[in-house]
Coordinates of C-alpha atoms and ligand atoms in Angstrom, one line a residue:
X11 CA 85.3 -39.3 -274.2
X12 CA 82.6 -42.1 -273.6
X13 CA 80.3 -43.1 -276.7
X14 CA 76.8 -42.8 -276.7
X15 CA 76.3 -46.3 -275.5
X16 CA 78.6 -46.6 -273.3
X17 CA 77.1 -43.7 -271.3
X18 CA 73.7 -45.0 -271.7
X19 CA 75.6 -48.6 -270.3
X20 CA 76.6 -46.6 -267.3
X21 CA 73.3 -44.9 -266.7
X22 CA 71.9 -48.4 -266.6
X23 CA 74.7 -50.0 -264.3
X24 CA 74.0 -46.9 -262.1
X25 CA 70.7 -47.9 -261.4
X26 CA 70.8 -51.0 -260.9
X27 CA 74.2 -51.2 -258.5
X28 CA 74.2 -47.5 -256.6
X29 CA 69.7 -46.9 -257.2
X30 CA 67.8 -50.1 -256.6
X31 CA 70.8 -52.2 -255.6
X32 CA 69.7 -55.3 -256.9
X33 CA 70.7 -57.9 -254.2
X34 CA 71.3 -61.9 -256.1
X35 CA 68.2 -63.6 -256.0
X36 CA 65.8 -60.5 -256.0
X37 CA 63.0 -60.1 -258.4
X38 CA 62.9 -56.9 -260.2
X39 CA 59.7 -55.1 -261.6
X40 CA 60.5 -52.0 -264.0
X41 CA 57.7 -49.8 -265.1
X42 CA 58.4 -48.1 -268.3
X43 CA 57.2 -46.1 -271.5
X44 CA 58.1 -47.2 -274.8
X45 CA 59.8 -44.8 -276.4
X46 CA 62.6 -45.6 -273.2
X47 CA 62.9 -49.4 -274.6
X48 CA 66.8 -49.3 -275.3
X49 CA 67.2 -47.9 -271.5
X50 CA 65.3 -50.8 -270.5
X51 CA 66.9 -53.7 -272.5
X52 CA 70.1 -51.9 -270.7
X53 CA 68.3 -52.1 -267.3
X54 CA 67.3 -56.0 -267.5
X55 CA 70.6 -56.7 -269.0
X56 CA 72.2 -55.5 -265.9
X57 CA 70.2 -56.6 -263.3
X58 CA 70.5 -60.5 -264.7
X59 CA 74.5 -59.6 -264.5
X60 CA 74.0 -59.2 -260.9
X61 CA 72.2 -61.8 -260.1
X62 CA 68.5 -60.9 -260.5
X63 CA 66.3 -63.8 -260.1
X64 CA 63.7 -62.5 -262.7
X65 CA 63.3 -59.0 -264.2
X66 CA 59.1 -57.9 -265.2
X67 CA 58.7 -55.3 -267.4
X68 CA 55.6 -53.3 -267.8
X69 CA 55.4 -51.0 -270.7
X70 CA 52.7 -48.8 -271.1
X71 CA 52.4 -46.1 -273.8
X72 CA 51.1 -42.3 -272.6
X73 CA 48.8 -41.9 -276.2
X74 CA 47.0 -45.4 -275.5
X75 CA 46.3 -44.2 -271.6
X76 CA 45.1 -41.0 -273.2
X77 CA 42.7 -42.7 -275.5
X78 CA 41.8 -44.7 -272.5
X79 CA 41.2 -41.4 -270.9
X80 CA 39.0 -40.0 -273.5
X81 CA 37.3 -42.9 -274.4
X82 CA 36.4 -45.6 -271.5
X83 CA 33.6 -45.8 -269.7
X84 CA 33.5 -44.1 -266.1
X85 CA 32.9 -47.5 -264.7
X86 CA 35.6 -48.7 -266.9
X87 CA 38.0 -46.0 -265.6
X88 CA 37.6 -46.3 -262.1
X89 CA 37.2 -49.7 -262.2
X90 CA 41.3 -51.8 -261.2
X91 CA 41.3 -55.1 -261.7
X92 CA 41.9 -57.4 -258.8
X93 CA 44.5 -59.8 -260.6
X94 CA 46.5 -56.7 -261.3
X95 CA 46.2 -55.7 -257.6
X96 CA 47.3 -58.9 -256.6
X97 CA 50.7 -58.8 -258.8
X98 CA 51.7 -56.1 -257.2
X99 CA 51.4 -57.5 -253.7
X100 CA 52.7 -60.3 -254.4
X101 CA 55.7 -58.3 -255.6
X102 CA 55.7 -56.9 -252.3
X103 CA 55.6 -59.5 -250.7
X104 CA 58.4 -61.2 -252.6
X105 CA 60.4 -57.8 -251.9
X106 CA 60.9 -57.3 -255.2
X107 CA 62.8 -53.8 -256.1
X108 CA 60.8 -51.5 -258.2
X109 CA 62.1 -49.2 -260.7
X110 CA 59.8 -46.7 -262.4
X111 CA 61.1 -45.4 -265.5
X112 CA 59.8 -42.0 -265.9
X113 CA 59.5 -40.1 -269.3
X114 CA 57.1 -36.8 -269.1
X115 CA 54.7 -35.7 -272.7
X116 CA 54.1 -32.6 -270.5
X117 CA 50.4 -31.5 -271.1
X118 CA 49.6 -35.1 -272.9
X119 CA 46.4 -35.1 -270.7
X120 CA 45.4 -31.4 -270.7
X121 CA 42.0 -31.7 -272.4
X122 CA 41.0 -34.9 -270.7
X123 CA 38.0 -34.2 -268.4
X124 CA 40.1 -33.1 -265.1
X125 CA 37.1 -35.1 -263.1
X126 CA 37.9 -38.3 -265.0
X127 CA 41.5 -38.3 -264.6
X128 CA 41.2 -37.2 -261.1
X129 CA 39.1 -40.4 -260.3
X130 CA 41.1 -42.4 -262.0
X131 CA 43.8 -41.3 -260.1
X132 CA 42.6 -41.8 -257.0
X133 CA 40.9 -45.3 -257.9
X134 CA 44.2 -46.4 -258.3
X135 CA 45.7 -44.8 -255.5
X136 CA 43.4 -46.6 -253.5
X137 CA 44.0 -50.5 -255.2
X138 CA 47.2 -50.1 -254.9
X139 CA 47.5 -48.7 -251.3
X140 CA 49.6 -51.2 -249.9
X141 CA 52.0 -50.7 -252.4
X142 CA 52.4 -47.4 -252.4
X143 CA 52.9 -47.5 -248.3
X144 CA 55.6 -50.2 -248.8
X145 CA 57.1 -48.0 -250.9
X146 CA 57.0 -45.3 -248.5
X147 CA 58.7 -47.4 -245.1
X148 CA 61.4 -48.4 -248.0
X149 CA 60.6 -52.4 -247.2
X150 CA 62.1 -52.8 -250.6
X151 CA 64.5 -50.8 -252.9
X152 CA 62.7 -48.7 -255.2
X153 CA 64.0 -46.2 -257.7
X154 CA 62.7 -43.3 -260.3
X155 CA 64.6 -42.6 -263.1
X156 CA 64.3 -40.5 -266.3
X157 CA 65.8 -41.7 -269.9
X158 CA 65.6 -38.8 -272.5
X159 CA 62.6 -39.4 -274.9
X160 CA 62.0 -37.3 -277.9
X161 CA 58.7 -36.1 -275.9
X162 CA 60.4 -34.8 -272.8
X163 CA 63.4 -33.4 -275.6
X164 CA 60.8 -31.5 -277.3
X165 CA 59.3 -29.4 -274.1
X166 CA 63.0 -28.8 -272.8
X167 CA 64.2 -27.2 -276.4
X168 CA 61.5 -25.9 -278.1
X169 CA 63.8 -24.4 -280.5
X170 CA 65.9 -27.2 -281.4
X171 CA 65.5 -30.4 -284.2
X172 CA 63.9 -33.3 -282.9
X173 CA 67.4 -35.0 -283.2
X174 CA 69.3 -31.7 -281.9
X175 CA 67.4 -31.5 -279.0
X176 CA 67.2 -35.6 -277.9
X177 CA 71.3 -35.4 -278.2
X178 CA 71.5 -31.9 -276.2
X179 CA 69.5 -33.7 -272.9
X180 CA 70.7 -36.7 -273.0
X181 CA 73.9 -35.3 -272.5
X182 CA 72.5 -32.8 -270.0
X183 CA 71.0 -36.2 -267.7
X184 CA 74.2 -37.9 -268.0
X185 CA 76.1 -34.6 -266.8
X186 CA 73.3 -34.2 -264.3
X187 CA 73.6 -37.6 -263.0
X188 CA 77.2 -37.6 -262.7
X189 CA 77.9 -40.4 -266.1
X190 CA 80.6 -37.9 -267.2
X191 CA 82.8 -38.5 -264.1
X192 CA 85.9 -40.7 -264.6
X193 CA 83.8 -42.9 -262.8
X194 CA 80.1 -42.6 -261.9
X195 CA 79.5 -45.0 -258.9
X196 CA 82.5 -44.0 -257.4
X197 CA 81.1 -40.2 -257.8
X198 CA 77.4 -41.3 -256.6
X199 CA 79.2 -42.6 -253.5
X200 CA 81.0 -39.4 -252.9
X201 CA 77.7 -37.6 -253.4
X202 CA 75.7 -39.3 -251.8
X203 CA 77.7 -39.0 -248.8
X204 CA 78.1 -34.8 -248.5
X205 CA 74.4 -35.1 -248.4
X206 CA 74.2 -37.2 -245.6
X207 CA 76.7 -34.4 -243.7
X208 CA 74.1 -32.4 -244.4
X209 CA 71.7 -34.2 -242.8
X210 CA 73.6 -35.0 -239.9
X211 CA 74.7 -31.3 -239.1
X212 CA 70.8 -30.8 -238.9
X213 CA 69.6 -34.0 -237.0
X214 CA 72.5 -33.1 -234.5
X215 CA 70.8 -29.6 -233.9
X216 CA 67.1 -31.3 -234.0
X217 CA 65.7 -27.8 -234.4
X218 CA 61.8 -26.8 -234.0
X219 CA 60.6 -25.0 -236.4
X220 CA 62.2 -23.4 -240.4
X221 CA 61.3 -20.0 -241.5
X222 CA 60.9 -19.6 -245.2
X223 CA 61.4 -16.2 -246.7
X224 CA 61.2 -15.5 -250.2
X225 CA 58.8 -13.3 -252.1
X226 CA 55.3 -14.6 -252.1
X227 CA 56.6 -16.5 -249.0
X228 CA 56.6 -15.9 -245.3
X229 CA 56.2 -19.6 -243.8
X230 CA 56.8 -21.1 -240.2
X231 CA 56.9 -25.4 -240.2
X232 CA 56.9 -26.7 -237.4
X233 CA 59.5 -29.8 -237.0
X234 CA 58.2 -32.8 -234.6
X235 CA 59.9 -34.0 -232.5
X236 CA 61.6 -37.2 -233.0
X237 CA 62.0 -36.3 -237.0
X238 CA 65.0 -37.1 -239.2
X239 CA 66.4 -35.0 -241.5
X240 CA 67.4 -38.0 -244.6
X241 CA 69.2 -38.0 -247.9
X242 CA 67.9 -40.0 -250.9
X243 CA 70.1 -42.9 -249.9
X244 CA 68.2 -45.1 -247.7
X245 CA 68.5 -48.4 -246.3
X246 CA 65.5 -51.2 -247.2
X247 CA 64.2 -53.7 -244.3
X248 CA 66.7 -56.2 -245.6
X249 CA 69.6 -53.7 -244.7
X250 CA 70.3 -53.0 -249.0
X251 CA 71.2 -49.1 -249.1
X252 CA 69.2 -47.9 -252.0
X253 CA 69.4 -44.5 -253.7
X254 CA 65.9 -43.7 -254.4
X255 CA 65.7 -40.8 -256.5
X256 CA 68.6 -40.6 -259.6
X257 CA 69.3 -37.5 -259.7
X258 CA 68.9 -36.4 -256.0
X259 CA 70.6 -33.0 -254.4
X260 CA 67.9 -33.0 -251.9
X261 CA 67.9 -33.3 -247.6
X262 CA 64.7 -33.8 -246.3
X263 CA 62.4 -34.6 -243.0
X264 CA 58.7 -34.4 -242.5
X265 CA 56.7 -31.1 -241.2
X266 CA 54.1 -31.5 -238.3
X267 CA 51.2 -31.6 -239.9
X268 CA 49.0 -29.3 -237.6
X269 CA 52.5 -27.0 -237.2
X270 CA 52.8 -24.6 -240.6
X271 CA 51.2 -21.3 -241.1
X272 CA 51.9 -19.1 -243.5
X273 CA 51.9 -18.5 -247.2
X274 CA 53.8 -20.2 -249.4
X275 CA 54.1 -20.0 -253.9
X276 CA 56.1 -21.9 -256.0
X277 CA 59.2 -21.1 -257.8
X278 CA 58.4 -23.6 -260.9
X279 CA 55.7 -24.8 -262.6
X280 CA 54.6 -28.2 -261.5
X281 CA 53.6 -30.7 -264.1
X282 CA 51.1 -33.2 -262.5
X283 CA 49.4 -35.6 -264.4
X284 CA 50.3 -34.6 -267.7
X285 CA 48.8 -30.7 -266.7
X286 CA 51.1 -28.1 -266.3
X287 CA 50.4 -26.1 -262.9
X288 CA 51.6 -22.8 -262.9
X289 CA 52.5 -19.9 -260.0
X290 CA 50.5 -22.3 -257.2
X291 CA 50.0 -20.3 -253.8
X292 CA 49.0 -21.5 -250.7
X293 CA 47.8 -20.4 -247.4
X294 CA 47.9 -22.7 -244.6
X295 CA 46.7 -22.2 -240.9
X296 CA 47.5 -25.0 -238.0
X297 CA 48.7 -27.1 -241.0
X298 CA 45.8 -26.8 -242.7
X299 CA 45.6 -25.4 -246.7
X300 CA 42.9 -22.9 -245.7
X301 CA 43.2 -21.1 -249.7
X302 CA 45.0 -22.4 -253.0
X303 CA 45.4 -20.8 -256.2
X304 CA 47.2 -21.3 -259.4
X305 CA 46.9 -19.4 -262.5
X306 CA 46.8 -22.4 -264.9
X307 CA 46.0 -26.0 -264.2
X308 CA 43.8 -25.2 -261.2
X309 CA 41.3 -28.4 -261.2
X310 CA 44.7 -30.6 -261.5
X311 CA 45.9 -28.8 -258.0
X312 CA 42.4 -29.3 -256.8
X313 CA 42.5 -32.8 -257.3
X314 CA 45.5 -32.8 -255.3
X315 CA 44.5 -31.0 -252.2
X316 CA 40.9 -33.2 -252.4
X317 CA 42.7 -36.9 -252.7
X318 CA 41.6 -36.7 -249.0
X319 CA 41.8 -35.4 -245.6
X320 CA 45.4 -35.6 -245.6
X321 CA 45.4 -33.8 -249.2
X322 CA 45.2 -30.7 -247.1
X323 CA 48.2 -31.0 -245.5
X324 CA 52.4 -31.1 -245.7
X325 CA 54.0 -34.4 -245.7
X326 CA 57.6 -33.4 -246.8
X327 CA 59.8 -30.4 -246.3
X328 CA 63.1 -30.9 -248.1
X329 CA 66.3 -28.7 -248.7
X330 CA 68.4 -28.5 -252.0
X331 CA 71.1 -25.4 -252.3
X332 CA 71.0 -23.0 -255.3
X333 CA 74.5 -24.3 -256.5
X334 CA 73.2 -27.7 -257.1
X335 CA 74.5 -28.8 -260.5
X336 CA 70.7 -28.9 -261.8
X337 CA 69.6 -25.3 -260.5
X338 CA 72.6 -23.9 -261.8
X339 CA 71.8 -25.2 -265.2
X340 CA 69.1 -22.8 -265.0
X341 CA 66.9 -24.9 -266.8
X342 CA 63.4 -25.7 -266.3
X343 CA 62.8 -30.0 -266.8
X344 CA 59.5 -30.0 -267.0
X345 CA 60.1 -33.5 -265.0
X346 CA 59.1 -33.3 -261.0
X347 CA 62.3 -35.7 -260.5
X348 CA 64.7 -33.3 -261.7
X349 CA 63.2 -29.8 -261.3
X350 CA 62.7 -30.5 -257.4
X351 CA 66.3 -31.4 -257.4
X352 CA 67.3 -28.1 -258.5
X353 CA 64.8 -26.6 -255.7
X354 CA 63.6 -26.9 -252.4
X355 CA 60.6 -28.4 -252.1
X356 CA 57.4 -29.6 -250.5
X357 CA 55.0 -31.7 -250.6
X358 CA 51.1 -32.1 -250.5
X359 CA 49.9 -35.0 -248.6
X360 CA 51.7 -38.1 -247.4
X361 CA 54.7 -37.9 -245.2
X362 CA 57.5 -40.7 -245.1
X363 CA 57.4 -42.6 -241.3
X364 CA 61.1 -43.4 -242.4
X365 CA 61.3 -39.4 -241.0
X366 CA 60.5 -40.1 -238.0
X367 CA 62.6 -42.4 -234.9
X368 CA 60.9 -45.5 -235.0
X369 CA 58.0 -44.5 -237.8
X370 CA 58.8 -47.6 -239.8
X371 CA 57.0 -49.5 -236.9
X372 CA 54.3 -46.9 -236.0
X373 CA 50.3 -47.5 -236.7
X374 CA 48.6 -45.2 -238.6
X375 CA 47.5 -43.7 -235.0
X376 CA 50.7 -43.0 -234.1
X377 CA 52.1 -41.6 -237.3
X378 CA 49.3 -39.2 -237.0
X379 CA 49.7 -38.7 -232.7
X380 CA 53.4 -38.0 -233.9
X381 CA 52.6 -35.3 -236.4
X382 CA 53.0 -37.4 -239.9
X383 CA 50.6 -36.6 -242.1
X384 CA 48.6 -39.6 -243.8
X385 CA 47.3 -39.4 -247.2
X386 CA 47.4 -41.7 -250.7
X387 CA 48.4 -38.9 -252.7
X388 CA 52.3 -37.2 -252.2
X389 CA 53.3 -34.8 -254.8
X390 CA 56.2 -32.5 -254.9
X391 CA 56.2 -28.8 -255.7
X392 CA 59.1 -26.7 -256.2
X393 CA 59.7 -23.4 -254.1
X394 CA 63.3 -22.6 -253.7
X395 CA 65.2 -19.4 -255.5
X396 CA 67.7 -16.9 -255.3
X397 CA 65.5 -14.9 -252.9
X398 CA 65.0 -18.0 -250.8
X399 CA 66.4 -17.6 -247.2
X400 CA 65.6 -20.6 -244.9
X401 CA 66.1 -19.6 -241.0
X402 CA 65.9 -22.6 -238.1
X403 CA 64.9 -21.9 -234.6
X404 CA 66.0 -24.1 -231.9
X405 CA 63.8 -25.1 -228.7
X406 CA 65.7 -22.3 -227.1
X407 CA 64.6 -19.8 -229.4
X408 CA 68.1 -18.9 -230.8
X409 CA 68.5 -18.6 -234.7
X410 CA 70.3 -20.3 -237.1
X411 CA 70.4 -19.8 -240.7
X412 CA 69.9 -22.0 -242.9
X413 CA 69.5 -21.2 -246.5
X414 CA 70.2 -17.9 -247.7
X415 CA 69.9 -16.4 -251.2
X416 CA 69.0 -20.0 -252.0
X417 CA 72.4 -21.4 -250.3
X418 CA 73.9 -23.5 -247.7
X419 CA 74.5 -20.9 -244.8
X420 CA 76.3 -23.8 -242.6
Ligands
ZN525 ZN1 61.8 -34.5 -251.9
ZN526 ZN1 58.6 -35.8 -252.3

């Protein structure tokens, strides 16, 4: 067996050689929280070994952005800087990969004014548009990426010691991210290629529409035409496959965004913004979300669904089978990256043009003309189970099922 740091050497090399792919000569920006520092000294360590021209780390620390939160000025809160807007581009520009190391306090910002944080939000949604839609046409690797932190230990065994329960998931994210295998980039490679069968066997069939049944669901999407069912292992403008999600067990393509009708409610809480949302429902007519609910954490999902126009649609429908390593551990994350690997999902708002045949190169008109949805806000919620059966209909009306009882069918 592996020692603690060797695993944590491995999680590291993993993300830099299978997730962002650092190419020699790239610039490297990781975003990160402190208590994930010794995963980052890893991180930069391994990216100089394979040739990173530079490696930027920003650390930021959740208890100053609550304080930040609570205690700023509205102007102050709203208000991004442009020299910080212009780093980023720049980074863009430069290609740089991203990594954004992410660590959940779940419910860190539940008594912070939910009208402050949602401006916040969307203040810097809006500064850092550009960034955020580079991000989504993959013109350079990006990756997100949990380390176990004490916080995120704590909400995932409630019962254990602080120690106990650090120790119990890291080993759970190194099982969960394949670091136990003999070896792990050989395994990701392995991986990552069953789900691009997956994705082939439905791109060959290019159906029109999915039926979701489940209970508190009956929901029709609507495919365009022209979409692309795609695994998490993409390929950047330069040609550098990337792995943008670590875990990922998910297949996924965009919905038309005037095509689903129906009612739809999640499987798993969602925790958005540091505010837990629980048992969301939606309605939606033409596309549209015509009615939400939630029982808790209702302003957070409202903040959502108002970003903008395109808050009120789908941008992402995305498949994961019951038997995926993560939703057979039966255990709830807490953490959007690994509970929507353990679930299907969808999401609210923006859709990925890499979905769609030719999107990268589409304007905004014709992303919309082709049924992408547009929006600055993209968020993930979970709706898959046991009950779950998924049923495709091809353009000549002949069935084909999917999902059922939460797994593959084909
Ligand atoms: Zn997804
Ligand atoms: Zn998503």
């Amino acid at each position: 067996m592996r020692s603690f740091d060797e695993n944590l050497d491995l999680y590291a090399r993993l993300a830099i050689r299978v997730g962002v792919n650092v190419q020699r000569g790239q610039r490297v920006l990781i975003n990160a929280p402190l208590p994930a520092a010794e995963y980052v000294r890893r991180l930069v360590r391994e990216a100089y070994a394979v040739g990173a021209y530079e490696v930027y780390v920003d650390w930021h620390d959740d208890q100053v952005s609550l304080t930040r939160y609570l205690m700023a000025s509205d102007e102050a809160l709203v208000d991004i800087p442009q020299w910080l807007v212009q780093k980023h581009e720049t980074l863009v520009d430069q290609r740089a990969a991203r990594i954004s190391v992410y660590a959940p306090t779940p419910d860190l910002f539940k008594n912070v004014n939910p009208q402050r944080l949602a401006s916040a939000t969307l203040a810097q949604q809006k500064a850092l548009k550009k960034v955020s839609d580079a991000m989504m046409v993959t013109k350079a690797s990006w990756l997100v990426i949990s380390p176990a932190t004490p916080e995120w230990a704590a909400q995932v065994y409630p019962d254990e010691a602080p120690q106990q329960a650090l120790e119990h998931l890291w080993n759970e994210v190194f099982r969960l991210c394949r670091i136990d295998r003999e070896d792990p980039i050989e395994a990701w490679r392995e991986h990552v290629e069953g789900l691009e069968q997956r994705a082939e066997f439905l791109n060959r069939h290019a159906f029109k529409s999915l039926h979701y049944e489940g209970p508190g669901t009956d929901l029709v999407v609507e495919l365009p035409k022209g979409h692309l069912w795609l695994s998490a292992d993409e390929t950047d403008e330069q040609g550098t496959h990337c792995v943008v999600n670590l875990p990922t067990e998910e297949t996924f393509t965009l919905p038309d965004r005037n095509g689903v009708n129906g009612t739809v409610r999640a499987t798993m809480p969602l925790n958005y913004n540091g505010v837990t949302v629980e048992n969301i429902r939606l309605e939606l007519h033409d596309g549209e979300i015509v009615k939400y609910e939630a029982d808790s954490g209702y302003e957070a999902l409202r903040s959502i669904i108002e970003t903008d126009g395109g808050g009120r649609r789908l941008g992402e429908v995305a498949l994961v089978s019951q038997d995926s390593p993560i939703a057979s551990s039966g255990r709830l994350f807490y953490n959007t990256l690994f509970d929507e690997n353990a679930s299907c999902h969808l999401a609210i708002g923006e859709a990925y043009p890499t979905c769609l045949k030719g999107g990268r190169d589409m304007s905004e008109d014709e992303l919309l003309a082709a049924g992408a949805n547009r929006s600055m806000t993209h968020v993930d919620f979970m709706i898959g189970s046991d009950e779950l059966n998924v049923t495709a209909k091809d353009w000549d009306g002949n069935a084909v099922p999917i999902l059922r009882k939460g797994r593959w069918a084909f």
